Coordinates of C-alpha atoms and ligand atoms in Angstrom, one line a residue:
X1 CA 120.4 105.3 79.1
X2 CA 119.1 107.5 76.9
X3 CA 118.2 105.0 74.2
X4 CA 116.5 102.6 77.0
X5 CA 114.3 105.7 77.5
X6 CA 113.3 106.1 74.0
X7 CA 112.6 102.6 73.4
X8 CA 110.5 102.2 76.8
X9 CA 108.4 105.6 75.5
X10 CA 108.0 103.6 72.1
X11 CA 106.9 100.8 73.6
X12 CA 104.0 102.4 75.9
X13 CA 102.9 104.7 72.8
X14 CA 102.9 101.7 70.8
X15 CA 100.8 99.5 73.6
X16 CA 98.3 103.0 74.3
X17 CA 97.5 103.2 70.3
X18 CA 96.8 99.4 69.9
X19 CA 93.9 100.0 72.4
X20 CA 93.2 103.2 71.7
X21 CA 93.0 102.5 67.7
X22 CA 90.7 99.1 68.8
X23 CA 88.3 101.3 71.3
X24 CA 87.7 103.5 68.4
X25 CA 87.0 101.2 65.8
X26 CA 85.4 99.1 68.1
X27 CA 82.9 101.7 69.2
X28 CA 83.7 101.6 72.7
X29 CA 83.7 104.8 74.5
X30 CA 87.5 104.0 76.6
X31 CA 90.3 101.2 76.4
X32 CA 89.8 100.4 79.5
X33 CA 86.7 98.4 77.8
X34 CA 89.6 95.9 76.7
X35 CA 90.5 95.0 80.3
X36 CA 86.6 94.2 81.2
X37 CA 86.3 91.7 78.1
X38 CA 89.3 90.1 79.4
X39 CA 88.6 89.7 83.2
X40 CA 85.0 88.5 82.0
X41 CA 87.1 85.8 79.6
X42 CA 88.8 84.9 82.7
X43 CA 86.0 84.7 85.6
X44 CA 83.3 83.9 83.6
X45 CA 81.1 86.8 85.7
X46 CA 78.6 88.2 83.0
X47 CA 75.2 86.2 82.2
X48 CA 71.8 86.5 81.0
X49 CA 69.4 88.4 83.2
X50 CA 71.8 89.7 86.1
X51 CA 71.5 92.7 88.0
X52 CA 74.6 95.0 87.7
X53 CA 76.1 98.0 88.9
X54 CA 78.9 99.8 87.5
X55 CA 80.7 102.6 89.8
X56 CA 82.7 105.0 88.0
X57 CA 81.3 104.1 84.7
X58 CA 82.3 107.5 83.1
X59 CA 82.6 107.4 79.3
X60 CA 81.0 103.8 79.6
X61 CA 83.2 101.8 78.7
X62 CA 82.6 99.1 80.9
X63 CA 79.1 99.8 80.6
X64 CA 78.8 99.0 76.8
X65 CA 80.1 95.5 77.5
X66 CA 78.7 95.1 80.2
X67 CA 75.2 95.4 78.2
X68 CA 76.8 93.7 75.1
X69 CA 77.4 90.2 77.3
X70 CA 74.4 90.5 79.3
X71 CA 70.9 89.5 78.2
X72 CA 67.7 91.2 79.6
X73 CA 70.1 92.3 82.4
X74 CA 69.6 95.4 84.4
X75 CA 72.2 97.9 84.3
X76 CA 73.0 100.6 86.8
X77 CA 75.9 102.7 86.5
X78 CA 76.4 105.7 88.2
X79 CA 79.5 108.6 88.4
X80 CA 80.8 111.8 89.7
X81 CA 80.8 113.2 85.7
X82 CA 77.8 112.6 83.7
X83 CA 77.3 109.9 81.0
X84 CA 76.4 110.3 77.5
X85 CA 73.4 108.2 77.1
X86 CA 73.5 104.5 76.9
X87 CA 70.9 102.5 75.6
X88 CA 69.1 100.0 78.3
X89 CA 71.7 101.1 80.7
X90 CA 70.1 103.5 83.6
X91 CA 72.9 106.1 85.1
X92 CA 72.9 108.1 88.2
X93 CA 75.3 110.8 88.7
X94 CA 76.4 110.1 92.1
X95 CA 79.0 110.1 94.7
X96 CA 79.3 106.1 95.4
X97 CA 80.5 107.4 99.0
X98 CA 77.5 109.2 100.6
X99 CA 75.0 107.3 102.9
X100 CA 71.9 107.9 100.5
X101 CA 73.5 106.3 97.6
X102 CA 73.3 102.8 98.8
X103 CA 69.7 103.5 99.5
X104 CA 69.1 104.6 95.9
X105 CA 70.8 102.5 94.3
X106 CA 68.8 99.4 96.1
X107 CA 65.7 101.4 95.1
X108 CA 66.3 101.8 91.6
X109 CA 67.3 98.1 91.5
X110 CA 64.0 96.8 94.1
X111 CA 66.6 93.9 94.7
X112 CA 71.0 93.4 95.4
X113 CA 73.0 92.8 92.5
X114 CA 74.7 90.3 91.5
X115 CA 78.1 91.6 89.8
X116 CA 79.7 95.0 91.4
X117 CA 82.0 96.4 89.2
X118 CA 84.5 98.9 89.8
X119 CA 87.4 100.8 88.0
X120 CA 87.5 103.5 90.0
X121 CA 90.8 105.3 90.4
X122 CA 91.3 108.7 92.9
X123 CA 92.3 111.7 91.0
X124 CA 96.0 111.4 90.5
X125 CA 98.3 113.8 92.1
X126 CA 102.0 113.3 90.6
X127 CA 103.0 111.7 93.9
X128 CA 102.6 107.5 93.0
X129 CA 102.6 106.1 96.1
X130 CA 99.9 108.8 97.2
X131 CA 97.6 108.0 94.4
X132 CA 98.0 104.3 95.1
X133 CA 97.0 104.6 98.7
X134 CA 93.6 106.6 97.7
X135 CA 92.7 104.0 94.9
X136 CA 93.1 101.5 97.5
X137 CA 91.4 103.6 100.0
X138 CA 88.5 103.1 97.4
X139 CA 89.1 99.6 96.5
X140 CA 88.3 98.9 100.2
X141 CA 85.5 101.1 100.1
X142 CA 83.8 99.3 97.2
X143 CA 84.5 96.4 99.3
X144 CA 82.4 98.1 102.0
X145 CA 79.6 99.3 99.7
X146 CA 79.3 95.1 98.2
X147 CA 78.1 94.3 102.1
X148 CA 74.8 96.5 101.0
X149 CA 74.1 96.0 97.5
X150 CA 75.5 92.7 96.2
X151 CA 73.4 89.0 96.9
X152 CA 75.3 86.8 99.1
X153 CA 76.6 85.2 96.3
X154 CA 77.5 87.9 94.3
X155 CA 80.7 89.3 91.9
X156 CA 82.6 92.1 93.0
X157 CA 85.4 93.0 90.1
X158 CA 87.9 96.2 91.2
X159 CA 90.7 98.1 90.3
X160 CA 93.8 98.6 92.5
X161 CA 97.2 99.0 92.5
X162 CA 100.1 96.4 93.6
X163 CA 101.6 99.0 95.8
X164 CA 101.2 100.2 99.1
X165 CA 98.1 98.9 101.1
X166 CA 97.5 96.1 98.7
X167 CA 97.9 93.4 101.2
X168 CA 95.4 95.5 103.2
X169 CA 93.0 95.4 100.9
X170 CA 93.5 91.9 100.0
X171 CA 93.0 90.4 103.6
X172 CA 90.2 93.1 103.7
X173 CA 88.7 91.1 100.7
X174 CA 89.6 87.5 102.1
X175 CA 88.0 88.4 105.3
X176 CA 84.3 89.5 104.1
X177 CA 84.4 86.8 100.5
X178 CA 84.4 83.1 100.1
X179 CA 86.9 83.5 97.1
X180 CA 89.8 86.0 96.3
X181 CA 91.5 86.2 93.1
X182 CA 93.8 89.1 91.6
X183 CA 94.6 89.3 87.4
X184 CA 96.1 91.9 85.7
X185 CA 94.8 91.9 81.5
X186 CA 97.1 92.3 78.8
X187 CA 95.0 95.4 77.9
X188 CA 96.5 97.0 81.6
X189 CA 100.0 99.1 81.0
X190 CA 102.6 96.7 81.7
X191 CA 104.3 99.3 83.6
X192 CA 101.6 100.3 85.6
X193 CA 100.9 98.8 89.0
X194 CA 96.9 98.4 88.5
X195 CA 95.9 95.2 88.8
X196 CA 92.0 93.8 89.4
X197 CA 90.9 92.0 92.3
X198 CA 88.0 89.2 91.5
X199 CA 85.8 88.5 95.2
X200 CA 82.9 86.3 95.0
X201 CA 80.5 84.6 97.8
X202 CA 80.0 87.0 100.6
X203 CA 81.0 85.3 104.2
X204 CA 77.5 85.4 106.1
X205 CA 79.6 84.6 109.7
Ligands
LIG301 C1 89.0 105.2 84.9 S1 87.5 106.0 84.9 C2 86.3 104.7 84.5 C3 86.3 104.3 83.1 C4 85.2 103.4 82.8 N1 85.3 102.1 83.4 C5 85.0 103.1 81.3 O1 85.4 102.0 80.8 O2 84.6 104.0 80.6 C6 87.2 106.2 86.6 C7 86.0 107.0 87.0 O3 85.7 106.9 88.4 C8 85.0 108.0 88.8 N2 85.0 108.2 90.2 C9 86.0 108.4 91.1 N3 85.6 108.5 92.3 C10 84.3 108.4 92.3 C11 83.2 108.4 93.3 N4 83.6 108.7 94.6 N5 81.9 108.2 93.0 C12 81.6 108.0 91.7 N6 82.5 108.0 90.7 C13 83.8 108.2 91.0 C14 85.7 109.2 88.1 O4 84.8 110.3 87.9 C15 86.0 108.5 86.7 O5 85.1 108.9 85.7

């Protein structure tokens, strides 16, 4: 027993340095810029001159590739903690929840987006079923928030977790988008339940 634990614990430290080692060579400013290269490898969502918006971009990870893969793009990403500068990217620090955020965001932007991206995760208590339920509760509410700034055939990329309320969030998803698709990347913590969820073409009936 005791032996499975130690080789488990050696395993994730060996799978959290990999990335870890990589982001900081790399340059990027998280890991979790790994797992954005590799759903972008998969759906193909990044191209030249987009409009996109990045919600809970804090470091900036996702931001930094997202400006790396997208030419002449226009970048907004906005958090509850404020980001070090990033060249061409414009940041807002925001709640994504209140009312007058949509609004500003569609301001700043003067048209909808086309890719809304999102690896957002609730403050973690302990308690794992608990924090899965309020990521989820997010997931659906970045969901919500695509029906106001994302073009009808837009890219919504999220973070959730394959525990409680998934399958509410997924027939959530597959009721307001054309297509619904779920990868977890290599970069993601085997052992962790976070997954992504890929939705694209907003229903219009
Ligand atoms: C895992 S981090 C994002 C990492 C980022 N994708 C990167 O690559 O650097 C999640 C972020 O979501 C933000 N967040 C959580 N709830 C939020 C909310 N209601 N509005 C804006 N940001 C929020 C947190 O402040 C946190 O910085």
């Amino acid at each position: 027993m005791k032996k499975n634990k130690i080789s488990k614990d050696w395993i994730i430290k060996q799978h959290r340095d990999q990335y870890f080692k990589n982001s900081k060579s790399h340059g990027y400013r998280s890991r979790s810029a790994y797992k954005l290269i590799e759903l972008d490898n998969k759906f193909k969502f990044f191209k030249k001159n987009k409009i996109i918006v990045d919600l809970g971009c804090y470091p900036g990870g996702w931001s930094q590739v997202a400006k790396e893969n997208t030419d002449k793009s226009k970048i907004l990403s906005l958090d509850l903690k404020k980001m070090d500068k990033l060249q061409g990217v414009h940041f807002i620090c925001r709640d994504f929840q209140k009312d007058e955020t949509k609004k500003e965001v569609l301001k700043i932007l003067g048209e909808k987006a086309d890719v809304l991206m999102s690896d957002m995760a609730a403050n973690t208590t302990g308690n794992k079923s608990l924090d899965s339920i309020r990521t989820n509760a997010l997931t659906q509410q970045v969901i919500d928030f695509s029906r106001f700034v994302l073009k009808d055939d837009g890219v919504v990329i999220c973070k959730l977790f394959t525990g409680q309320d998934f399958l509410e969030v997924k027939d959530l998803a597959k009721k307001k988008f054309k297509k619904v698709d779920f990868f977890k990347p290599k970069s993601s913590k085997d052992f962790s339940k976070e997954t992504y969820i890929h939705c694209k073409g907003i229903k219009t009936l």
